[in-house]
mmCIF file of N, CA, C and O in Angstrom:
data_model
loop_
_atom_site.group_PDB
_atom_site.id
_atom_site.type_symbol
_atom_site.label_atom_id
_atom_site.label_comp_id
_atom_site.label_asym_id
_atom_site.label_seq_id
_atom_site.Cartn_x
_atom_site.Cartn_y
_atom_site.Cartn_z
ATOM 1 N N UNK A 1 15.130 172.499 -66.421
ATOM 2 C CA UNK A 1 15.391 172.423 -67.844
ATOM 3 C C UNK A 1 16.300 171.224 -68.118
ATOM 4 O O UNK A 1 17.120 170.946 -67.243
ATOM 5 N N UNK A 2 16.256 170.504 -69.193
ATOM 6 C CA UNK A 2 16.805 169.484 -69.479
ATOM 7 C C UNK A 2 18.182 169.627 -70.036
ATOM 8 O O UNK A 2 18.380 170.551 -70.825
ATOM 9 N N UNK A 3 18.951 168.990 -69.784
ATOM 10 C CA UNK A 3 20.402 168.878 -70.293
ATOM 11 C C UNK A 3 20.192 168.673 -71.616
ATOM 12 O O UNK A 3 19.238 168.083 -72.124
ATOM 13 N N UNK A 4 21.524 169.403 -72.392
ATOM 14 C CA UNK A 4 22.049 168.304 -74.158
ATOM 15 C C UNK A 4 21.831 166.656 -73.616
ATOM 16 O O UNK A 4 20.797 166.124 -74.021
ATOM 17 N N UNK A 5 22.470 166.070 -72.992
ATOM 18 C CA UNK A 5 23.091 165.217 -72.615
ATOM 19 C C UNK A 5 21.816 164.552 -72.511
ATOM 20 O O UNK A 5 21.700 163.660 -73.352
ATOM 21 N N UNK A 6 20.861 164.693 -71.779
ATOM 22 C CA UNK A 6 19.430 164.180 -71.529
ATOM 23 C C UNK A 6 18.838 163.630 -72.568
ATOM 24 O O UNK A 6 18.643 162.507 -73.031
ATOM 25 N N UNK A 7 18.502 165.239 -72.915
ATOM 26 C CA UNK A 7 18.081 164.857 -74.498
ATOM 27 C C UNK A 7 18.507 163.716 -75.311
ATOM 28 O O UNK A 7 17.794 162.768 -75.640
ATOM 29 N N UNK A 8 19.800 163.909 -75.616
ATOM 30 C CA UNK A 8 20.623 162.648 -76.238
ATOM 31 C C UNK A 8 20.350 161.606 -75.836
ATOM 32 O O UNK A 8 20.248 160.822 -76.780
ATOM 33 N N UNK A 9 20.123 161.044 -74.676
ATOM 34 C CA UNK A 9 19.947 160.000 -73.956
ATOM 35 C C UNK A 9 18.550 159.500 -73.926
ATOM 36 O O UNK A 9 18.400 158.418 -73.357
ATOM 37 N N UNK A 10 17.810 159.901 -74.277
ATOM 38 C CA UNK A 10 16.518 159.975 -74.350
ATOM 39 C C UNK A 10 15.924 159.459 -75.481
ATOM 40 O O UNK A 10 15.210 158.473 -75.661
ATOM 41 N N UNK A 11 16.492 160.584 -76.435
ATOM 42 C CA UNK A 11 16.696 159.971 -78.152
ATOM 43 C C UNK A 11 17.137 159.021 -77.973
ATOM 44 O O UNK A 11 16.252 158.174 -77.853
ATOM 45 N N UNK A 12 18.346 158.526 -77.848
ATOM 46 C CA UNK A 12 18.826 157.372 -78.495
ATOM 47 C C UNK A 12 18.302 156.046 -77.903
ATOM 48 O O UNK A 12 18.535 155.011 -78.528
ATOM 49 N N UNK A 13 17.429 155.986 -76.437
ATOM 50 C CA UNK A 13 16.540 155.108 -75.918
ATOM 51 C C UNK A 13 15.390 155.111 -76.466
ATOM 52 O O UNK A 13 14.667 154.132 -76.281
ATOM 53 N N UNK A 14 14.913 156.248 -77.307
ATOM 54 C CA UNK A 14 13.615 155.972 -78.167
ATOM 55 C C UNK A 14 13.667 155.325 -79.641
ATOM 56 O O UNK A 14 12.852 154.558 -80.156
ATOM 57 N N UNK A 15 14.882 155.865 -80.182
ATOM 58 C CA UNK A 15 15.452 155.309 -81.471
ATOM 59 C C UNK A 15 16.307 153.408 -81.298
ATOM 60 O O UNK A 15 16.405 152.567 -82.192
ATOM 61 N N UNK A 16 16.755 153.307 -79.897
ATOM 62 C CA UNK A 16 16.727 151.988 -79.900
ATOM 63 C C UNK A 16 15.805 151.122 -79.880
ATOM 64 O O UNK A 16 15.861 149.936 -80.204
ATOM 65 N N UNK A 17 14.658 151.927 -79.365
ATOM 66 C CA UNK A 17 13.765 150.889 -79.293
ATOM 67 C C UNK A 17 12.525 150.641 -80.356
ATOM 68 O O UNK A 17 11.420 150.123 -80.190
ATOM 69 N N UNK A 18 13.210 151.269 -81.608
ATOM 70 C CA UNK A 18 12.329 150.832 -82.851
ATOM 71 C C UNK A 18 12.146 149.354 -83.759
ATOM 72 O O UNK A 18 11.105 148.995 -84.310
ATOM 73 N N UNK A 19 13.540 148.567 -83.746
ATOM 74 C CA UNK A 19 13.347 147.321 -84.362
ATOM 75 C C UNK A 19 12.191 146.928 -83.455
ATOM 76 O O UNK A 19 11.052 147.180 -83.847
ATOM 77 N N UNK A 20 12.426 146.178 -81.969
ATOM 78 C CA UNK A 20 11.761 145.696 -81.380
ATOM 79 C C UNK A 20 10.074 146.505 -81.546
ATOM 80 O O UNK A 20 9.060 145.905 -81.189
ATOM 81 N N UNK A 21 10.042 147.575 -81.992
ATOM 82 C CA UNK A 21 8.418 148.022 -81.645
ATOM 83 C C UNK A 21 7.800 147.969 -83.383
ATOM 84 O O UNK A 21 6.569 147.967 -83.395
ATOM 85 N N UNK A 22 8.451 147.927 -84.824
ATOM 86 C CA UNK A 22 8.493 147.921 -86.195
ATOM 87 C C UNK A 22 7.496 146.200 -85.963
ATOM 88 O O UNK A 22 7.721 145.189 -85.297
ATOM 89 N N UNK A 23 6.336 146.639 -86.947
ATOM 90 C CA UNK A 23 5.661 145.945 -87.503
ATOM 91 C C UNK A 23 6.294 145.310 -88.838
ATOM 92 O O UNK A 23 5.623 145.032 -89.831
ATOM 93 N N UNK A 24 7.427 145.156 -88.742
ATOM 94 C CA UNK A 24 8.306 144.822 -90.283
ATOM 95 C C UNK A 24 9.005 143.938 -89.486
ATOM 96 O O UNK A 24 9.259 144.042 -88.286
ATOM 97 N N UNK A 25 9.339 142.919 -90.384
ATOM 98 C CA UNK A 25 10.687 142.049 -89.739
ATOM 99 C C UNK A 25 12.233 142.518 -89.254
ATOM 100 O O UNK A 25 12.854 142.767 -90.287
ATOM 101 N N UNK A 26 12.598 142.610 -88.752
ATOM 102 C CA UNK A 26 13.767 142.953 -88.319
ATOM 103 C C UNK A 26 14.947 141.962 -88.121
ATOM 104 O O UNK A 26 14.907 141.594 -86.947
ATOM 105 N N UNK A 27 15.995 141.369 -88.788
ATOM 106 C CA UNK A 27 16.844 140.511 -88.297
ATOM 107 C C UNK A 27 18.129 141.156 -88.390
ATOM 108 O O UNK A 27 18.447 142.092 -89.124
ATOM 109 N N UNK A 28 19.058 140.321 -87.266
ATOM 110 C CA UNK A 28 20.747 140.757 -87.706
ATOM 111 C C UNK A 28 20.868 139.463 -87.520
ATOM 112 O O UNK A 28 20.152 138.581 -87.046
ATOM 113 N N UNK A 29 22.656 139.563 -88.318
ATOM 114 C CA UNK A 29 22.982 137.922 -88.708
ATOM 115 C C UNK A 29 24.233 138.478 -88.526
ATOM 116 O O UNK A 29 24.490 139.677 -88.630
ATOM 117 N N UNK A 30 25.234 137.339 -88.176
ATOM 118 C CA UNK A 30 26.345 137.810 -88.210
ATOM 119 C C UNK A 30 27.017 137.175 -89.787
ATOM 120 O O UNK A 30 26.271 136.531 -90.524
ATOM 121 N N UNK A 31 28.588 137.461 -90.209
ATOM 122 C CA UNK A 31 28.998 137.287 -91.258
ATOM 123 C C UNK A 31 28.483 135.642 -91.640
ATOM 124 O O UNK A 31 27.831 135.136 -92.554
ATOM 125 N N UNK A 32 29.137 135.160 -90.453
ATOM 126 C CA UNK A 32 28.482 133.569 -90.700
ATOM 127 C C UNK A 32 27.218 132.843 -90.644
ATOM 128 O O UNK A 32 27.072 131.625 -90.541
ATOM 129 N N UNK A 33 26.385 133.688 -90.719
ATOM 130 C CA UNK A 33 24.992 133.219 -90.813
ATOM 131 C C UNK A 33 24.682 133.551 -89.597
ATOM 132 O O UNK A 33 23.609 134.118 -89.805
ATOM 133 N N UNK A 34 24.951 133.634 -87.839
ATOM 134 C CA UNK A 34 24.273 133.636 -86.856
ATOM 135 C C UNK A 34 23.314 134.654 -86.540
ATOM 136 O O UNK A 34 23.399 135.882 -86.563
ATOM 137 N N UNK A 35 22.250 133.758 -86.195
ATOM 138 C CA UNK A 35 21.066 135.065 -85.909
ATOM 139 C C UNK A 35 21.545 135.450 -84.984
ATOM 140 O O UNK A 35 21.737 134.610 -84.104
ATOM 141 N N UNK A 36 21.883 136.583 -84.768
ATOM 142 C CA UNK A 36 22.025 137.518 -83.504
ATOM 143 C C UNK A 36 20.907 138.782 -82.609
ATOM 144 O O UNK A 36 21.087 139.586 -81.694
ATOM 145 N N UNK A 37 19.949 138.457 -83.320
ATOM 146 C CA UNK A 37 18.446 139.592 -83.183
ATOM 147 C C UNK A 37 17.468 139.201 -84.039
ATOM 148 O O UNK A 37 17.669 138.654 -85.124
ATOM 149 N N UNK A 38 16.275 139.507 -83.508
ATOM 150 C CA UNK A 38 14.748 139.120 -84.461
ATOM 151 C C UNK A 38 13.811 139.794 -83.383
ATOM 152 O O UNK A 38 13.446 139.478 -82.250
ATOM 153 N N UNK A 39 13.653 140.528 -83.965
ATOM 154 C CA UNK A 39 12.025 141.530 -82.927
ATOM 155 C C UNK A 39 10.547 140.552 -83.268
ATOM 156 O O UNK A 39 10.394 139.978 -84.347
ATOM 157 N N UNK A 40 9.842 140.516 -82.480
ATOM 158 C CA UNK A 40 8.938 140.136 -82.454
ATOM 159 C C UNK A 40 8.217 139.737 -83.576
ATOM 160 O O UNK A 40 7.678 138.646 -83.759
ATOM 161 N N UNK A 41 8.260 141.049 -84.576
ATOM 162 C CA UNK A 41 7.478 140.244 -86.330
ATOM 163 C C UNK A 41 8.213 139.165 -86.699
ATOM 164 O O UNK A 41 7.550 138.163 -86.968
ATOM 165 N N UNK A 42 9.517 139.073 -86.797
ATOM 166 C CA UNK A 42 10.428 137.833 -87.086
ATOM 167 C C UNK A 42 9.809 136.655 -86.997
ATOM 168 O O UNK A 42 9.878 135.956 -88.008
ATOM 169 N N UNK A 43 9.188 136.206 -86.025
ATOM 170 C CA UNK A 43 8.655 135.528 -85.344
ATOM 171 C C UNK A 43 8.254 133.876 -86.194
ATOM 172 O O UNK A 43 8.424 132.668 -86.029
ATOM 173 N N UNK A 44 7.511 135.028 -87.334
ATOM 174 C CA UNK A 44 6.976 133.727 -88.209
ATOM 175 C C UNK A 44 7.853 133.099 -89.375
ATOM 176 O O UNK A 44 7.744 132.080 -90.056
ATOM 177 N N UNK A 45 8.654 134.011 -89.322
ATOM 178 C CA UNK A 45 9.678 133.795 -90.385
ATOM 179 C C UNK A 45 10.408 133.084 -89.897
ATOM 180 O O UNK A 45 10.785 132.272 -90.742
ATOM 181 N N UNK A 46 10.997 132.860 -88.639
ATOM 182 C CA UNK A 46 12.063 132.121 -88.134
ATOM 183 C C UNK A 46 11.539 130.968 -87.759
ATOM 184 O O UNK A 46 12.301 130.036 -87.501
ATOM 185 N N UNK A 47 10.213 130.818 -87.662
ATOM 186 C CA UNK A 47 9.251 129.498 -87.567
ATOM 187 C C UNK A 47 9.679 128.804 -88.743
ATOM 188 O O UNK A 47 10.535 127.924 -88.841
ATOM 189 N N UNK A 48 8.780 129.458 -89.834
ATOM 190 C CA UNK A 48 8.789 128.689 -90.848
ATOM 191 C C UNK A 48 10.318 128.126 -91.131
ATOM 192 O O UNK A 48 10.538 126.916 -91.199
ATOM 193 N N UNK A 49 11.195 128.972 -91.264
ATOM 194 C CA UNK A 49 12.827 128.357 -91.460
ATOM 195 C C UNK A 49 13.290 127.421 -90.018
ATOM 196 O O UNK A 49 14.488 127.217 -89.826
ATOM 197 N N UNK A 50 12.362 126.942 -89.149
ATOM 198 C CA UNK A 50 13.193 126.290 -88.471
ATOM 199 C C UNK A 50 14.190 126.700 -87.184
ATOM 200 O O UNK A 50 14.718 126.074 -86.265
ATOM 201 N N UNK A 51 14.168 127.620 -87.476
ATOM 202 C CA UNK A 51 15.566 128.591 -86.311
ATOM 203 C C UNK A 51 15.221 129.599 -85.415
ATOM 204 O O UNK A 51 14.045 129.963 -85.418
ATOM 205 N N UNK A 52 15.837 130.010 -84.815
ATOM 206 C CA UNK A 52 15.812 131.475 -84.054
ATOM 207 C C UNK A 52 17.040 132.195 -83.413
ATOM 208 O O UNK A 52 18.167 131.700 -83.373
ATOM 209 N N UNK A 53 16.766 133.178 -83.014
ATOM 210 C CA UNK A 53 17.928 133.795 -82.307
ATOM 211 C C UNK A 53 19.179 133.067 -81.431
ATOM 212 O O UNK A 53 18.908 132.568 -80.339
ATOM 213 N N UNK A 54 20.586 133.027 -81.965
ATOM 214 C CA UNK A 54 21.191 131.874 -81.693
ATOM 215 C C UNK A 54 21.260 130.673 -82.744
ATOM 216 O O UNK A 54 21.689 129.563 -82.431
ATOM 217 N N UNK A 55 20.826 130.979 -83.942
ATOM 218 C CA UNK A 55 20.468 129.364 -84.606
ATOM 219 C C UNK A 55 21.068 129.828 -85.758
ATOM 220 O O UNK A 55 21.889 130.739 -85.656
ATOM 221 N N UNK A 56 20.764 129.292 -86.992
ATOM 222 C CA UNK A 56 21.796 129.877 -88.227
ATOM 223 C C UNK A 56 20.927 130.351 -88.967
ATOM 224 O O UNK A 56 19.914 129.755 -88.601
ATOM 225 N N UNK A 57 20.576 131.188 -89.956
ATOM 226 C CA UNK A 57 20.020 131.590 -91.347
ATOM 227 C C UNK A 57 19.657 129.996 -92.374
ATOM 228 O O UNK A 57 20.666 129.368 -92.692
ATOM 229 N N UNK A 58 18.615 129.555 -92.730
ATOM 230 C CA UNK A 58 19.160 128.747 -93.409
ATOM 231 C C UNK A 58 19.285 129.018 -95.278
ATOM 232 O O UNK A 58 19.051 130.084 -95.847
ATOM 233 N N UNK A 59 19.738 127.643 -95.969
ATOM 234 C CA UNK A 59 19.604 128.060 -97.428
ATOM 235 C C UNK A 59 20.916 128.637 -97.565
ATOM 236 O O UNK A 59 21.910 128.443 -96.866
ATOM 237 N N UNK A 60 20.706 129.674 -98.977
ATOM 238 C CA UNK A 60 21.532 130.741 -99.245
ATOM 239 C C UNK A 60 22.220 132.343 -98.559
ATOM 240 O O UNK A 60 23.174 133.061 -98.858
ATOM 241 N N UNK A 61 21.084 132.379 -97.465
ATOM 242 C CA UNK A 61 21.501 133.428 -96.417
ATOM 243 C C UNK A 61 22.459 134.087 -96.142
ATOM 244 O O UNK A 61 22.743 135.268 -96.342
ATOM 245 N N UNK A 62 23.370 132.603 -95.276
ATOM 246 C CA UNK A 62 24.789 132.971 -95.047
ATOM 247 C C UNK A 62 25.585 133.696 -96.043
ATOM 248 O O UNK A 62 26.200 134.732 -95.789
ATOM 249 N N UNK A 63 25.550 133.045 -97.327
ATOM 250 C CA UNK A 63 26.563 133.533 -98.022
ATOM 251 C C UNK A 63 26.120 134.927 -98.975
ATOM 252 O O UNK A 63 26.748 135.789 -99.590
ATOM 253 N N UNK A 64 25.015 134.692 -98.781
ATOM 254 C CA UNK A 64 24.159 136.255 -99.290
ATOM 255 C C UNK A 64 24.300 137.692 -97.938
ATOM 256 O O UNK A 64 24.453 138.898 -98.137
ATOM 257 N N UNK A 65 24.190 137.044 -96.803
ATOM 258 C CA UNK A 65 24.629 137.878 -95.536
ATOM 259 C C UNK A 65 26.200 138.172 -95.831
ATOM 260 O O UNK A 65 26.724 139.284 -95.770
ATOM 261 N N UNK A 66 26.845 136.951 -96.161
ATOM 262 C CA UNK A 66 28.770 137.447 -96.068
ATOM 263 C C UNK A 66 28.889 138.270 -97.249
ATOM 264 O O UNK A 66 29.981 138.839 -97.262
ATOM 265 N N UNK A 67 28.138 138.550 -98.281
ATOM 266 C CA UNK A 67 28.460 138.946 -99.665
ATOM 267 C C UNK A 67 28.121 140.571 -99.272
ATOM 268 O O UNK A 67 28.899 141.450 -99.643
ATOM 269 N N UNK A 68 26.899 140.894 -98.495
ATOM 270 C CA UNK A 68 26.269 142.417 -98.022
ATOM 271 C C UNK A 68 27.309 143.047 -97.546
ATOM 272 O O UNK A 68 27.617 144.209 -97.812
ATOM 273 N N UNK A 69 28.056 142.080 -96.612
ATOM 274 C CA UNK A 69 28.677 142.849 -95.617
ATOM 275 C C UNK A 69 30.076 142.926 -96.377
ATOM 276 O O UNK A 69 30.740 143.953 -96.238
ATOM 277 N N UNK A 70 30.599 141.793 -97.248
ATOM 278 C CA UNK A 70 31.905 142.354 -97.677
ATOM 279 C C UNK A 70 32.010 143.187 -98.754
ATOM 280 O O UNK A 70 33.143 143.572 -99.043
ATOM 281 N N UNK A 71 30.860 143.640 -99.572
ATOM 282 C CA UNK A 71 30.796 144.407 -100.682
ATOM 283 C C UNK A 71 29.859 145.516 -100.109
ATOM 284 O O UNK A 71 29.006 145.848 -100.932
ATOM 285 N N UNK A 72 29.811 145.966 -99.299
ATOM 286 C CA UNK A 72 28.955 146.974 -98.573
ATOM 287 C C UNK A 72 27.436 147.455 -98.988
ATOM 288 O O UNK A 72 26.728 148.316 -98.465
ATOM 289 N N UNK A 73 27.148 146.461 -100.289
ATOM 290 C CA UNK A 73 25.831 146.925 -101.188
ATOM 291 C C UNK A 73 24.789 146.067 -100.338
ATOM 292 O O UNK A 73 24.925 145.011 -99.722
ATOM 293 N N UNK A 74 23.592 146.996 -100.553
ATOM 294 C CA UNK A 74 22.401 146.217 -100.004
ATOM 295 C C UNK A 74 22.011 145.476 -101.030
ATOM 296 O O UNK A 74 22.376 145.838 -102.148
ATOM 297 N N UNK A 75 21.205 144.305 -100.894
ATOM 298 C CA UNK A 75 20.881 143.313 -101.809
ATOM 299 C C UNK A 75 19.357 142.877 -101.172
ATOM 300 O O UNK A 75 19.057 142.458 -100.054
ATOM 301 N N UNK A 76 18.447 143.189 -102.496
ATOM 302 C CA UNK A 76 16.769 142.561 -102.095
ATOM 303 C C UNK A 76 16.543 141.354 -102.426
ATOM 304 O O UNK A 76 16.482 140.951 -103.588
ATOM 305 N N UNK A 77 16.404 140.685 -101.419
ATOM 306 C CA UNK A 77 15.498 138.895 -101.838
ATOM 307 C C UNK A 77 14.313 138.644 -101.188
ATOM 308 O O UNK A 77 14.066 139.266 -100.154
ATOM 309 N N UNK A 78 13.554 137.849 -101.614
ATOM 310 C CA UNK A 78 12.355 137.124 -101.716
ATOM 311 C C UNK A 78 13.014 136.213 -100.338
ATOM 312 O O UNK A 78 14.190 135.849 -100.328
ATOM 313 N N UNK A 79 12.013 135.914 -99.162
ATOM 314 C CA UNK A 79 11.962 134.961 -98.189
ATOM 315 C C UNK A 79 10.139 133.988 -98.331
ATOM 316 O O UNK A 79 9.178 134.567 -98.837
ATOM 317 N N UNK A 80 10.069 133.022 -97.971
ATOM 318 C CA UNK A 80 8.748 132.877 -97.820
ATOM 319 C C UNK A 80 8.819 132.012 -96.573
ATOM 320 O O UNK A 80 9.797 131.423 -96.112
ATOM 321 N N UNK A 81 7.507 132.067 -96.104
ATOM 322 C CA UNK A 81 7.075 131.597 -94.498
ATOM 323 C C UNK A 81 5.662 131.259 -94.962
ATOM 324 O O UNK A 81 4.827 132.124 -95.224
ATOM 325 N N UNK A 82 5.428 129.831 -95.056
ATOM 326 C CA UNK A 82 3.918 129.514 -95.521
ATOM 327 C C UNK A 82 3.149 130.083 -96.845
ATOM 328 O O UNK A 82 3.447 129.674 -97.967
ATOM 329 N N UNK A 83 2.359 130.844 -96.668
ATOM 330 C CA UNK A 83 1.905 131.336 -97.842
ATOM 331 C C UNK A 83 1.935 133.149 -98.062
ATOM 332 O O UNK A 83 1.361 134.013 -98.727
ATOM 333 N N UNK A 84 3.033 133.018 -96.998
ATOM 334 C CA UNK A 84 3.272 134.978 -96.973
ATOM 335 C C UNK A 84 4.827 135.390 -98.046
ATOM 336 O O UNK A 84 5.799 135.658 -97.340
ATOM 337 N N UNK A 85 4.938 135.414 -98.669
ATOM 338 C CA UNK A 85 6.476 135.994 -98.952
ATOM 339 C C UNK A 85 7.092 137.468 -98.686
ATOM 340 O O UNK A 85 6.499 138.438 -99.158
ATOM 341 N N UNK A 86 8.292 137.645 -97.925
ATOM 342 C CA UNK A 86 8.677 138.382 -97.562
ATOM 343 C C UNK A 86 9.402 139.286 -98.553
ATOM 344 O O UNK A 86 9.739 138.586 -99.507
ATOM 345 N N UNK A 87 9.829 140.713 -98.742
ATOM 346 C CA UNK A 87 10.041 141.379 -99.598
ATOM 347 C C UNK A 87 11.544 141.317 -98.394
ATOM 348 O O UNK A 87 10.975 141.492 -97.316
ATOM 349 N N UNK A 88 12.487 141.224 -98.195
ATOM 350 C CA UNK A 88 13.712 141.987 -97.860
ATOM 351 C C UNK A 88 15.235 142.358 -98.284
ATOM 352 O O UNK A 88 16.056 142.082 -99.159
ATOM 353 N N UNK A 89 15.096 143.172 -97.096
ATOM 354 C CA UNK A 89 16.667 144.245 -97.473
ATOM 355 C C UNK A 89 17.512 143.713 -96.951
ATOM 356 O O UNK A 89 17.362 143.397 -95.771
ATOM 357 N N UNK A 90 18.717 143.413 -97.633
ATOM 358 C CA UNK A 90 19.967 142.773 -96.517
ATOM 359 C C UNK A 90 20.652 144.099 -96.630
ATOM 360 O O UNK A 90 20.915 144.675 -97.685
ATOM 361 N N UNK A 91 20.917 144.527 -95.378
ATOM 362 C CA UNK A 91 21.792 145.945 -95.261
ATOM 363 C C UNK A 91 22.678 145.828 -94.552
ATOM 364 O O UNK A 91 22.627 145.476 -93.373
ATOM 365 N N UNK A 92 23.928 146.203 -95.391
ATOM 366 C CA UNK A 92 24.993 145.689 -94.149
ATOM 367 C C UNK A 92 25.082 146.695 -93.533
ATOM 368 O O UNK A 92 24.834 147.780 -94.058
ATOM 369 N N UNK A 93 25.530 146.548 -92.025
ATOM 370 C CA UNK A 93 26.471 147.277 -90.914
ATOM 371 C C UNK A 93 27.142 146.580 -90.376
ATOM 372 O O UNK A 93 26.975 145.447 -89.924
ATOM 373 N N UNK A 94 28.272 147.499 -90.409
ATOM 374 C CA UNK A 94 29.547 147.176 -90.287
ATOM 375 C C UNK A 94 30.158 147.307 -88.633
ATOM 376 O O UNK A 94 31.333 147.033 -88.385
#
């Protein structure tokens, strides 16, 4: 029979591994713009802007990323990558 503890451990290796497996874009940024994560859909988005994991947000980003995180509100903007435009959520965590 399986432990609490298992269980837990189990979960939280299946629940980590949802950005990376999400057919949705996934990014983290730090306060200053740094990409710090992009799962695989990212991919084209960080094309089109030029950058990637390690590189900066470009544009208005940064200061739209520092604004999420110091006012704790999520904020929706428009991204575009060629002829796709992206619908996203900036959500902070803290």
């Amino acid at each position: 029979m399986a432990t609490p503890q298992s269980v837990s451990e189990r979960e939280i290796q299946v629940l980590s591994r949802l950005p990376a497996e999400s057919p949705d874009v996934v990014l983290r940024a730090s306060r200053d713009g740094a990409i710090l994560y992009g799962n695989p859909a990212s991919a084209p988005l960080l094309a089109a802007w030029g950058c990637g994991v390690g590189g900066t947000i470009p544009g208005d980003w940064p200061s739209w990323t520092a604004e999420a995180l110091r006012s704790g509100a999520r904020r929706q903007v428009e991204a575009q990558a060629g002829s796709r435009v992206y619908d996203c959520l900036l959500a902070p965590i803290a």
